[in-house]
mmCIF file of C-alpha atoms and ligand atoms in Angstrom:
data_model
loop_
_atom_site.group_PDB
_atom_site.id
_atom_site.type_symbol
_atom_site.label_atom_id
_atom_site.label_comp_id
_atom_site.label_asym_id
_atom_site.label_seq_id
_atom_site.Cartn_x
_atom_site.Cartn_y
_atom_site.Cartn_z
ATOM 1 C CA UNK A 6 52.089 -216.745 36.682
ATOM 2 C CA UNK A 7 55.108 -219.282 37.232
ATOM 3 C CA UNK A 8 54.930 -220.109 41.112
ATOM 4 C CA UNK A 9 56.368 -222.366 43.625
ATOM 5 C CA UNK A 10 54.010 -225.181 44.044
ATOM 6 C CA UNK A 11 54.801 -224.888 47.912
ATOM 7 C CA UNK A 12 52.318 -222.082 48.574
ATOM 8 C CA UNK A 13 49.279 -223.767 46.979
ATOM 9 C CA UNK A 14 50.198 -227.108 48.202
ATOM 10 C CA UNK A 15 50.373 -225.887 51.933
ATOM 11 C CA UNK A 16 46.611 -224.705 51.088
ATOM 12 C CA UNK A 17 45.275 -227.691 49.680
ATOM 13 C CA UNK A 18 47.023 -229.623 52.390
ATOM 14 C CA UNK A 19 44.804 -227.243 55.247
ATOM 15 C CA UNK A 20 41.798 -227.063 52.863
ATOM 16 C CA UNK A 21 41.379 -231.224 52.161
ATOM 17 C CA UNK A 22 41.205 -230.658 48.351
ATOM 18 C CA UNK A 23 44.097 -231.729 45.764
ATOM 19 C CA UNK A 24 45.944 -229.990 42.735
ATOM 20 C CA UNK A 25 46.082 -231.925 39.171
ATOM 21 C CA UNK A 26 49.828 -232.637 38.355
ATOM 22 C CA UNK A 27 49.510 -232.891 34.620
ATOM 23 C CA UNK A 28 52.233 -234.544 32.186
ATOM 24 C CA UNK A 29 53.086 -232.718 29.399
ATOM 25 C CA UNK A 30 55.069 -233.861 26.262
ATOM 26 C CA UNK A 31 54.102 -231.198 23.329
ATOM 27 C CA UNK A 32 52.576 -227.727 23.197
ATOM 28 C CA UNK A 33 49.234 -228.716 22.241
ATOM 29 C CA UNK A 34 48.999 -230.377 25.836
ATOM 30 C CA UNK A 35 50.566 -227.538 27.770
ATOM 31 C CA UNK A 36 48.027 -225.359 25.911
ATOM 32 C CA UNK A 37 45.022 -227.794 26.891
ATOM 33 C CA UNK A 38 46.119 -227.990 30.661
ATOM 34 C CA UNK A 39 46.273 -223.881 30.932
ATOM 35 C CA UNK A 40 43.095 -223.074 29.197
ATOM 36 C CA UNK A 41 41.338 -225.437 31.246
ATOM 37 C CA UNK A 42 43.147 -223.918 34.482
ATOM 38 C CA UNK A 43 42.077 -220.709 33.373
ATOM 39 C CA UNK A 44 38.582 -221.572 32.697
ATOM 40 C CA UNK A 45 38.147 -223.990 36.384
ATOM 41 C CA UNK A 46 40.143 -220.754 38.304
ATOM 42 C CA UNK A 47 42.579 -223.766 39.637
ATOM 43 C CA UNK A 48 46.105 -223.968 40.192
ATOM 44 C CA UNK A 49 48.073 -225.952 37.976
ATOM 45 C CA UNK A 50 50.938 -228.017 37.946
ATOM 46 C CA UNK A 51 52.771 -228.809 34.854
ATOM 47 C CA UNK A 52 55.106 -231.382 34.685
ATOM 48 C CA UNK A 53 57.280 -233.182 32.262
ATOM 49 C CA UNK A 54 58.721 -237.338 32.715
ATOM 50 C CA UNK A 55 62.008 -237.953 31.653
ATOM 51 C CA UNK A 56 60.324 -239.720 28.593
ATOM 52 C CA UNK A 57 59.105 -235.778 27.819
ATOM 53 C CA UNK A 58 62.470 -234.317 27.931
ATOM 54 C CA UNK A 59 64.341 -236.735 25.537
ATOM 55 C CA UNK A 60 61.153 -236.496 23.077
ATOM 56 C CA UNK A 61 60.805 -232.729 23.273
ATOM 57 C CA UNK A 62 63.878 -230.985 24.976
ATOM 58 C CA UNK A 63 64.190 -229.622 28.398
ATOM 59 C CA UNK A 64 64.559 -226.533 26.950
ATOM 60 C CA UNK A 65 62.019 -225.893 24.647
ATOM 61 C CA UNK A 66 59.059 -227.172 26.961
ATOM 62 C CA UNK A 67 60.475 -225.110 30.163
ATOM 63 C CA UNK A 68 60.801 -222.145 27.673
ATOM 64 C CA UNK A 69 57.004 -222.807 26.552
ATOM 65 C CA UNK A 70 56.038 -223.254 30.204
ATOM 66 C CA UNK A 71 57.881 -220.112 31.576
ATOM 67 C CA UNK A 72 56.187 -218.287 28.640
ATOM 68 C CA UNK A 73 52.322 -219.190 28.342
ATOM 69 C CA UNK A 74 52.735 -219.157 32.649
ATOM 70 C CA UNK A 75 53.885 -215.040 32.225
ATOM 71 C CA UNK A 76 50.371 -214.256 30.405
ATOM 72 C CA UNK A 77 47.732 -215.545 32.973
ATOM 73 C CA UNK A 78 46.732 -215.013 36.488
ATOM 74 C CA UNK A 79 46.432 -218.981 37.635
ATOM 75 C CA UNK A 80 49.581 -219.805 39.569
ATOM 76 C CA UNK A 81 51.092 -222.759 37.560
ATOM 77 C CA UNK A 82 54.547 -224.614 39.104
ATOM 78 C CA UNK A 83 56.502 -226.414 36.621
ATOM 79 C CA UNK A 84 57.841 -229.928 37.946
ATOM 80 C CA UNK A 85 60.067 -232.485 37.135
ATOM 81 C CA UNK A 86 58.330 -236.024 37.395
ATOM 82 C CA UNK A 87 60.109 -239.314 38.539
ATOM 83 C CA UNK A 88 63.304 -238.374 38.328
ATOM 84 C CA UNK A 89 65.212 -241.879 38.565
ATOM 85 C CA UNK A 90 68.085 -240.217 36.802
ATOM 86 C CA UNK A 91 70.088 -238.266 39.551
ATOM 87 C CA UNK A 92 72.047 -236.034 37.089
ATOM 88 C CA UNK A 93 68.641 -235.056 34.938
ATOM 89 C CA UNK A 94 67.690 -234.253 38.148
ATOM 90 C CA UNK A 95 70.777 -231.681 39.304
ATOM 91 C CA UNK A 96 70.343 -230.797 35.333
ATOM 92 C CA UNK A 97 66.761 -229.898 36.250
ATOM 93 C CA UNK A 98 67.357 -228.309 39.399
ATOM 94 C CA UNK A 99 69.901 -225.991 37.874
ATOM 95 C CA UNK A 100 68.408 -225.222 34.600
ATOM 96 C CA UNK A 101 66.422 -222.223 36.314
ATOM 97 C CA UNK A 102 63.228 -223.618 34.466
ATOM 98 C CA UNK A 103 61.666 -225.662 36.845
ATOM 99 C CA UNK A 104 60.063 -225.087 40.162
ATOM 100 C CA UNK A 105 60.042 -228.277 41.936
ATOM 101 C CA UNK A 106 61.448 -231.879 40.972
ATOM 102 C CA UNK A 107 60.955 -235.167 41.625
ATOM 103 C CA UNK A 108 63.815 -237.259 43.444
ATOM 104 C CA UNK A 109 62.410 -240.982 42.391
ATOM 105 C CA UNK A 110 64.669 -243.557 44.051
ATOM 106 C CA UNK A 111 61.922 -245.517 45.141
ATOM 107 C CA UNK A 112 63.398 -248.907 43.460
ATOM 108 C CA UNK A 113 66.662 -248.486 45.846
ATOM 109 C CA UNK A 114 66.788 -250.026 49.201
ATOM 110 C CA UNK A 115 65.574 -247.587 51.893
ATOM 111 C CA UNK A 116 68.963 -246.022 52.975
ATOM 112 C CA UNK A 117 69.685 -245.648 49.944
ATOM 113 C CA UNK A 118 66.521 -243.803 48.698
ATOM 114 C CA UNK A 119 67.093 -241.645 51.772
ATOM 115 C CA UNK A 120 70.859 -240.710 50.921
ATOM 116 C CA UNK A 121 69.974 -239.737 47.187
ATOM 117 C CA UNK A 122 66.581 -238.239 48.346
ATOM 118 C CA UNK A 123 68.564 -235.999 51.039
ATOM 119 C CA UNK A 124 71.240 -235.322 48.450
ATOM 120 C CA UNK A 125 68.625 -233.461 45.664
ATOM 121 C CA UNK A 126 66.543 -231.748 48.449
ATOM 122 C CA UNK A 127 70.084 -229.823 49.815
ATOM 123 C CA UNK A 128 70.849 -229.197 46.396
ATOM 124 C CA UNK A 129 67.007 -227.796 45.388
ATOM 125 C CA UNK A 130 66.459 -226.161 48.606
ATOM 126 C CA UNK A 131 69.418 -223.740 48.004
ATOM 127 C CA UNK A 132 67.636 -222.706 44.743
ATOM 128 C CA UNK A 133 64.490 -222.829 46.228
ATOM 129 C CA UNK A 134 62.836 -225.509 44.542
ATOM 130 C CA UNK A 135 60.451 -227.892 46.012
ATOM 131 C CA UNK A 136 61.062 -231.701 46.271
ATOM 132 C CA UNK A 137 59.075 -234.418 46.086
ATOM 133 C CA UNK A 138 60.334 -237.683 46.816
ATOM 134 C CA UNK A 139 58.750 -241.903 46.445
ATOM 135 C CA UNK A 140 58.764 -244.718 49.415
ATOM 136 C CA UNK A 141 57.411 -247.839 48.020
ATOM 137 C CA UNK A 142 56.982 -249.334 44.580
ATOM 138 C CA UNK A 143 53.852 -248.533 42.279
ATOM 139 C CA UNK A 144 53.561 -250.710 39.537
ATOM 140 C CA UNK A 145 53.359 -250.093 36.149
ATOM 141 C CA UNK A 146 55.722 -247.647 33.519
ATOM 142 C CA UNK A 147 57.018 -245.312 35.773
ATOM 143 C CA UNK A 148 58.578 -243.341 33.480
ATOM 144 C CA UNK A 149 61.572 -245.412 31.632
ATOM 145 C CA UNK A 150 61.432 -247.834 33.935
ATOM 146 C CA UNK A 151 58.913 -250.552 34.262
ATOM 147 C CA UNK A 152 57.543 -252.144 38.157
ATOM 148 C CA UNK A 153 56.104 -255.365 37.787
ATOM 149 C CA UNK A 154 53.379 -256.394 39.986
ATOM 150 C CA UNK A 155 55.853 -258.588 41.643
ATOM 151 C CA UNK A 156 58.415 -255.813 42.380
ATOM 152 C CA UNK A 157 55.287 -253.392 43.446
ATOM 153 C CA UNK A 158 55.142 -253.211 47.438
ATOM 154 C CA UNK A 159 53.010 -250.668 49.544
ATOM 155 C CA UNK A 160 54.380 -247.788 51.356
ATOM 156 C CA UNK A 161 55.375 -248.651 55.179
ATOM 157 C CA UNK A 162 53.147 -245.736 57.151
ATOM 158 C CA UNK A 163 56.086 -245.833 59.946
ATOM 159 C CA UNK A 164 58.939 -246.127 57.293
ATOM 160 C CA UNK A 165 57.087 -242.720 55.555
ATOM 161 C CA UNK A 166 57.540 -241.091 58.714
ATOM 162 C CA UNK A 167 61.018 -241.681 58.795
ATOM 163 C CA UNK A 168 62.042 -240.770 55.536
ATOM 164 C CA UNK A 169 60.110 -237.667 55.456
ATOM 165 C CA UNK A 170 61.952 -236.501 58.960
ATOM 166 C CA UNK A 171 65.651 -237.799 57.392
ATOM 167 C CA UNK A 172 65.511 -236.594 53.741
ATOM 168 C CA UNK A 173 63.418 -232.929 54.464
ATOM 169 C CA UNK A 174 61.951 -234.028 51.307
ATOM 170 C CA UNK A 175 58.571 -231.392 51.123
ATOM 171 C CA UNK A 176 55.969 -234.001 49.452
ATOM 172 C CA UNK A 177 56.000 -237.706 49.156
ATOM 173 C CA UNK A 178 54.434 -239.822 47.015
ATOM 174 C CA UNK A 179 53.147 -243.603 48.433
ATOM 175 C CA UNK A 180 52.151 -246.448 47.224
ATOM 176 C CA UNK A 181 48.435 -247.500 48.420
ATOM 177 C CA UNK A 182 47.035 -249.598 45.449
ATOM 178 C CA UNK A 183 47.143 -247.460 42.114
ATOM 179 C CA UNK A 184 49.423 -248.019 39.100
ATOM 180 C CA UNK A 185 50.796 -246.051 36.297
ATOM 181 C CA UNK A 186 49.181 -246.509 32.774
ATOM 182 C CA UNK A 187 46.298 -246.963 30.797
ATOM 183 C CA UNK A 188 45.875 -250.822 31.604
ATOM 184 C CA UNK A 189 46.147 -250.869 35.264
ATOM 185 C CA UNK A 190 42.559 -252.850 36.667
ATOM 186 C CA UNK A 191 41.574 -255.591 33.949
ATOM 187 C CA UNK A 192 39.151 -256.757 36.319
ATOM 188 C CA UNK A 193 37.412 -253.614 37.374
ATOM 189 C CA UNK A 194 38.350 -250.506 39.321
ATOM 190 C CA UNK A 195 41.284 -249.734 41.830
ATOM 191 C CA UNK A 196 40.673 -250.561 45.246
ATOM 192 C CA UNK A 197 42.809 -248.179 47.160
ATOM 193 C CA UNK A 198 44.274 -249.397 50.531
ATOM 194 C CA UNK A 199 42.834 -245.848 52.545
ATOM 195 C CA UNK A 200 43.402 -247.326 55.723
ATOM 196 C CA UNK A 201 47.047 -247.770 55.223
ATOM 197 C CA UNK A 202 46.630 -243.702 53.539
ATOM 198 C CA UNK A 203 45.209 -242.558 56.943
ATOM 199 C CA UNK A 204 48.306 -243.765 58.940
ATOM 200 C CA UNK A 205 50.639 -242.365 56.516
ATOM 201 C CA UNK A 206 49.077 -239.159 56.977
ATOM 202 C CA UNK A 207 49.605 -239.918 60.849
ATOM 203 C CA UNK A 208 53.229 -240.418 60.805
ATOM 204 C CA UNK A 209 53.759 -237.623 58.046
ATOM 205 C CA UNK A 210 53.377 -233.538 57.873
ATOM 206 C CA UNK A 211 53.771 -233.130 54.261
ATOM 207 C CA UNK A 212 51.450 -233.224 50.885
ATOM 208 C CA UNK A 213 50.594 -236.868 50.098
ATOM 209 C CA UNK A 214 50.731 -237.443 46.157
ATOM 210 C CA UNK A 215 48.895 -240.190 44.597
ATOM 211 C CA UNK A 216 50.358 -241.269 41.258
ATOM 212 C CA UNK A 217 48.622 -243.634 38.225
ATOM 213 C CA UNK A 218 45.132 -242.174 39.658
ATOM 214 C CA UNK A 219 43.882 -241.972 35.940
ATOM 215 C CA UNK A 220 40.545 -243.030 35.902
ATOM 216 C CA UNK A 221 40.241 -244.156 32.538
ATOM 217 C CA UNK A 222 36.668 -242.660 32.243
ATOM 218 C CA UNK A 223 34.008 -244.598 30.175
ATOM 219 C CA UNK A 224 33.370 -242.200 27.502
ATOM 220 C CA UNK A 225 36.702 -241.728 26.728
ATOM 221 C CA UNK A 226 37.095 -245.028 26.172
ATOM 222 C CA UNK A 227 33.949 -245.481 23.887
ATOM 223 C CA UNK A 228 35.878 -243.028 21.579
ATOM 224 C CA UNK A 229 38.720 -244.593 20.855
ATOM 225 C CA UNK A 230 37.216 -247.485 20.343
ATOM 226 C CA UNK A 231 35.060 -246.297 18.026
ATOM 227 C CA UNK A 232 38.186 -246.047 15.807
ATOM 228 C CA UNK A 233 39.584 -249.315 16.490
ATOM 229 C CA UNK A 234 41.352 -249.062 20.112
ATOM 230 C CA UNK A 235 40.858 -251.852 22.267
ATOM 231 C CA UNK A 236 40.832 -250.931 26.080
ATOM 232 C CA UNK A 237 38.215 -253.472 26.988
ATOM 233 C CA UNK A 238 40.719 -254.559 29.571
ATOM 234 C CA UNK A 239 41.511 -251.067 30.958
ATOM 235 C CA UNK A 240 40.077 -249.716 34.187
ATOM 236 C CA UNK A 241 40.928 -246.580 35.829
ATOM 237 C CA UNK A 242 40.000 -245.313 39.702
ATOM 238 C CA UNK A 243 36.720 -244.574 39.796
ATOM 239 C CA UNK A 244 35.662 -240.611 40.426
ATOM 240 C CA UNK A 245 34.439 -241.829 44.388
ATOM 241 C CA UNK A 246 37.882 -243.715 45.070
ATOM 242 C CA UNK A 247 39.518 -241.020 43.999
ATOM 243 C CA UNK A 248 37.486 -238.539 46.383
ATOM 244 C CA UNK A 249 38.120 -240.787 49.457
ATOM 245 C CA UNK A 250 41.752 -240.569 48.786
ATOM 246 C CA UNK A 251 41.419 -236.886 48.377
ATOM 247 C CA UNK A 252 39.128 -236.756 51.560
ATOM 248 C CA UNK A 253 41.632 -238.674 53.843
ATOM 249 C CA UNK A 254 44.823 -236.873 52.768
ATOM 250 C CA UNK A 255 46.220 -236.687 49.424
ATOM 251 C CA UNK A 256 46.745 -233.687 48.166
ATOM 252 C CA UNK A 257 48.520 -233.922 44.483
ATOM 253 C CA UNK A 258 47.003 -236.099 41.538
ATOM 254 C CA UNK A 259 49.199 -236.942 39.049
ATOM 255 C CA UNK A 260 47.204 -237.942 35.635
ATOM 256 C CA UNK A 261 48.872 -238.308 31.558
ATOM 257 C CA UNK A 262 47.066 -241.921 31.006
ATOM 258 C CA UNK A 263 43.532 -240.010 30.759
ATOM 259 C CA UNK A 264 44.914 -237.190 28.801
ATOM 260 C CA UNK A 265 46.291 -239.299 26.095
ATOM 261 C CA UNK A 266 43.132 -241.540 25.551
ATOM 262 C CA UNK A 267 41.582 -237.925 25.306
ATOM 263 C CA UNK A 268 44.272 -236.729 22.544
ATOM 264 C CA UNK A 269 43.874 -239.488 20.736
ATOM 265 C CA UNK A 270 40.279 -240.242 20.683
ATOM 266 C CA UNK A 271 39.998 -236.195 19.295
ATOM 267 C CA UNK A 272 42.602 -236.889 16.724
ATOM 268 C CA UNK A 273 41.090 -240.124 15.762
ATOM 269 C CA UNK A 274 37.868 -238.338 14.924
ATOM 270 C CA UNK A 275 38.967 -235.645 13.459
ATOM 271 C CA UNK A 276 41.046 -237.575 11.136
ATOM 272 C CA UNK A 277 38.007 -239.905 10.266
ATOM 273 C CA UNK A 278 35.775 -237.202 9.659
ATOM 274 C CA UNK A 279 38.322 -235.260 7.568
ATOM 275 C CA UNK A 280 40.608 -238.177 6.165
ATOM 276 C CA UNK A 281 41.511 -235.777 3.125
ATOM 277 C CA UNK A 282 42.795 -233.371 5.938
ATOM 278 C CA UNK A 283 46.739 -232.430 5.238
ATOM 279 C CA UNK A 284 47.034 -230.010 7.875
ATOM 280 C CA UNK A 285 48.216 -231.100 11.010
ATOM 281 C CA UNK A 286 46.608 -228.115 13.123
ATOM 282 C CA UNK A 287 43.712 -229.267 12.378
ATOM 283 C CA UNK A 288 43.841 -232.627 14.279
ATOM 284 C CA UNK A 289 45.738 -231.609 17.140
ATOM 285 C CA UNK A 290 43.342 -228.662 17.938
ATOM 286 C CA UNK A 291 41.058 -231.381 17.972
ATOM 287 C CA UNK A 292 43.229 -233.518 20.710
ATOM 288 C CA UNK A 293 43.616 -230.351 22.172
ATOM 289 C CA UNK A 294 40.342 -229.400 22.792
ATOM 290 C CA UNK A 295 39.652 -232.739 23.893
ATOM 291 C CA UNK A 296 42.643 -232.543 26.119
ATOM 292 C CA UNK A 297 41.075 -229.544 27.474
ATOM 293 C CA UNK A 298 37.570 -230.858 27.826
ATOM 294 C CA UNK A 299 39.173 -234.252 30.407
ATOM 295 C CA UNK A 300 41.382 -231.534 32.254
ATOM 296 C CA UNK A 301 38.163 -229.173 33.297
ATOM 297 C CA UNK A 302 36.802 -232.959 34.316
ATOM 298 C CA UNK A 303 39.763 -233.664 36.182
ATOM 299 C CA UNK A 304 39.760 -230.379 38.261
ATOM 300 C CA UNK A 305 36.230 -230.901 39.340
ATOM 301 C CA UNK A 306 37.072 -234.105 40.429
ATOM 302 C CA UNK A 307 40.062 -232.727 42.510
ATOM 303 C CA UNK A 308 38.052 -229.788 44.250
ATOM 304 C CA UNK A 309 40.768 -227.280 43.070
ATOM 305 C CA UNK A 310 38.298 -225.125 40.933
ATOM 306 C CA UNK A 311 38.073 -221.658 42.490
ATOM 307 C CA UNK A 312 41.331 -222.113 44.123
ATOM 308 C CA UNK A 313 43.279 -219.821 42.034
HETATM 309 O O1 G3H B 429 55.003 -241.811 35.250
HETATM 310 C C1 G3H B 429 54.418 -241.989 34.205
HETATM 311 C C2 G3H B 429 54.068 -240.908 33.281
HETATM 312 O O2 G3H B 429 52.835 -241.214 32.706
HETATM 313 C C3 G3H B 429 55.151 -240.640 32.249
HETATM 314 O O3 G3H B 429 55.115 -241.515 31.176
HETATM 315 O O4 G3H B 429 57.529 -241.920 30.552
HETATM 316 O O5 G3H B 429 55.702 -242.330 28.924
HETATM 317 O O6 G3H B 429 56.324 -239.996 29.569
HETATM 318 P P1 G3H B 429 56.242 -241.418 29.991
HETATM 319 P P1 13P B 430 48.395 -242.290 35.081
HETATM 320 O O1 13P B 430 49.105 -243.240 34.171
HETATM 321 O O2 13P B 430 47.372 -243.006 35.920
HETATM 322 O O3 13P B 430 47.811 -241.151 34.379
HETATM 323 O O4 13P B 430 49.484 -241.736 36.128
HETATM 324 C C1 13P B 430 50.359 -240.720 35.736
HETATM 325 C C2 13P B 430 51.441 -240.470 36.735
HETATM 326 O O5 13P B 430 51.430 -240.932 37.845
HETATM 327 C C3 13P B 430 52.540 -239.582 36.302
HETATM 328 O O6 13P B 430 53.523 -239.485 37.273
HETATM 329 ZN ZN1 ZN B 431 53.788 -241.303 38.403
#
């Protein structure tokens, strides 16, 4: 069923575990994401970039969402992702399809952030929609817009205090060392500043969200390179980073980067296998089983199996 992702956030919040926020962009994707929800008993939460919207329609994906979410018993919240656009984001928040949004102002100067930030929570809150908001920079494509490494800062654990208390924002996402993308660590893994997490959590009473925590698995990898991908250079956050983050207070994942290499790498071998193969449901049942397969993965690695 289509839920607020309040109620299962204030539970994984208590309980120390974290729910997958999952980017979306076709049907095949959306399909992958719920069966594996279905089959791992975990809340869900589906949400599309602004990237999404202009290649599929805000329309057509919330009406997909809002109708495989009516069929099955795993709550599943729909969510807007880095919303840098302030009218997509009023757009969102009225539209009636979506049941939280993200208010991404993070490049701004503080004040700033905190004006715009305060602006889209008064408007969501009187609709009931859940906000979740950005203080520092992560690098890499966030969304249409790109943060250098040079532009990228760390969130200020006082600073996160502060905003949290001045915009009523109801989750906040902080920058502690990942980045967005399939290339983020060409020299090995993410090392995640969990100190600086711990004091955030301090100064803060809301759901932490770690974003670009795709962790680029190995055998992913070896698949698409097996068709002529080269991601030599790509490294992910390991599956034990990842937990400490989850251990010492983050409580939303956001992953797309490992769900693509998945999509393709079925595609790719499907296609290969089958290069006489005209009908296109036959290669994307392939990504989306594959989809499906790194999802299930994913939601062990969160601890949100069984949460349902
Ligand atoms: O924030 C990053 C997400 O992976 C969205 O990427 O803008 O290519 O859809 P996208
Ligand atoms: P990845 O690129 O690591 O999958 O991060 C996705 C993300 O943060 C979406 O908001
Ligand atoms: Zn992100």
């Amino acid at each position: 069923m289509l839920t607020n992702s309040s109620s299962f956030l204030k539970k994984a919040h208590k309980g120390n575990y974290a729910i997958g926020g999952f980017n979306v962009n076709n049907m095949e994707l959306l399909q992958a994401i719920v069966k594996a929800g279905i089959e791992k008993k975990s809340p869900l939460i589906i949400q599309t970039s602004q990237g999404a919207i202009e290649y599929a329609g805000m329309e057509l994906i919330g009406a997909m969402v809002h109708s495989i979410s009516k069929d099955v018993s795993i709550p599943i919240a729909f969510h807007l992702d880095h919303g840098t656009n302030v009218d997509l984001v009023k757009e969102a928040i009225q539209s009636g399809f979506y049941t939280s949004v993200m208010i991404d102002a993070s490049s701004k100067p503080f004040n700033e952030n905190v004006k715009i930030t305060r602006e889209i929570v008064k408007l969501a809150h009187k609709k009931g929609i859940w906000v979740e908001a950005e203080l520092g920079a992560i690098p890499g494509k966030e969304d249409q817009v790109n943060v250098n490494e040079a532009n990228a800062f760390f969130t200020d654990p006082e600073e996160a205090g502060t905003f949290v208390e001045m915009t009523g924002c109801d989750a906040l996402a902080i920058s502690i060392g990942t980045k967005h993308g399939v290339f983020k660590y060409s020299k090995g893994k993410a090392k995640l500043d969990i100190k600086r997490l711990l004091e955030i959590k301090k100064h803060t009473n809301v759901p932490l969200v770690l974003h670009g925590a795709s962790e680029i698995p190995r055998e992913l990898k070896k698949i698409v390179e097996q068709y002529g991908a080269d991601l030599s250079d790509a490294f992910g956050v390991s599956p034990s980073t990842l937990k400490k983050a989850i251990t010492n207070g983050i409580n939303k994942v956001n992953t797309d980067s490992d769900l693509r290499i998945a999509f393709t790498g079925g595609v790719d071998r499907y296609m290969t296998k089958h290069p006489n193969n005209m009908d296109p449901r036959k290669y994307l049942a392939a990504g989306r089983d594959a989809t499906r397969k790194a999802v299930a993965r994913r939601i062990d690695q969160l601890g949100s199996a069984g949460k349902a």
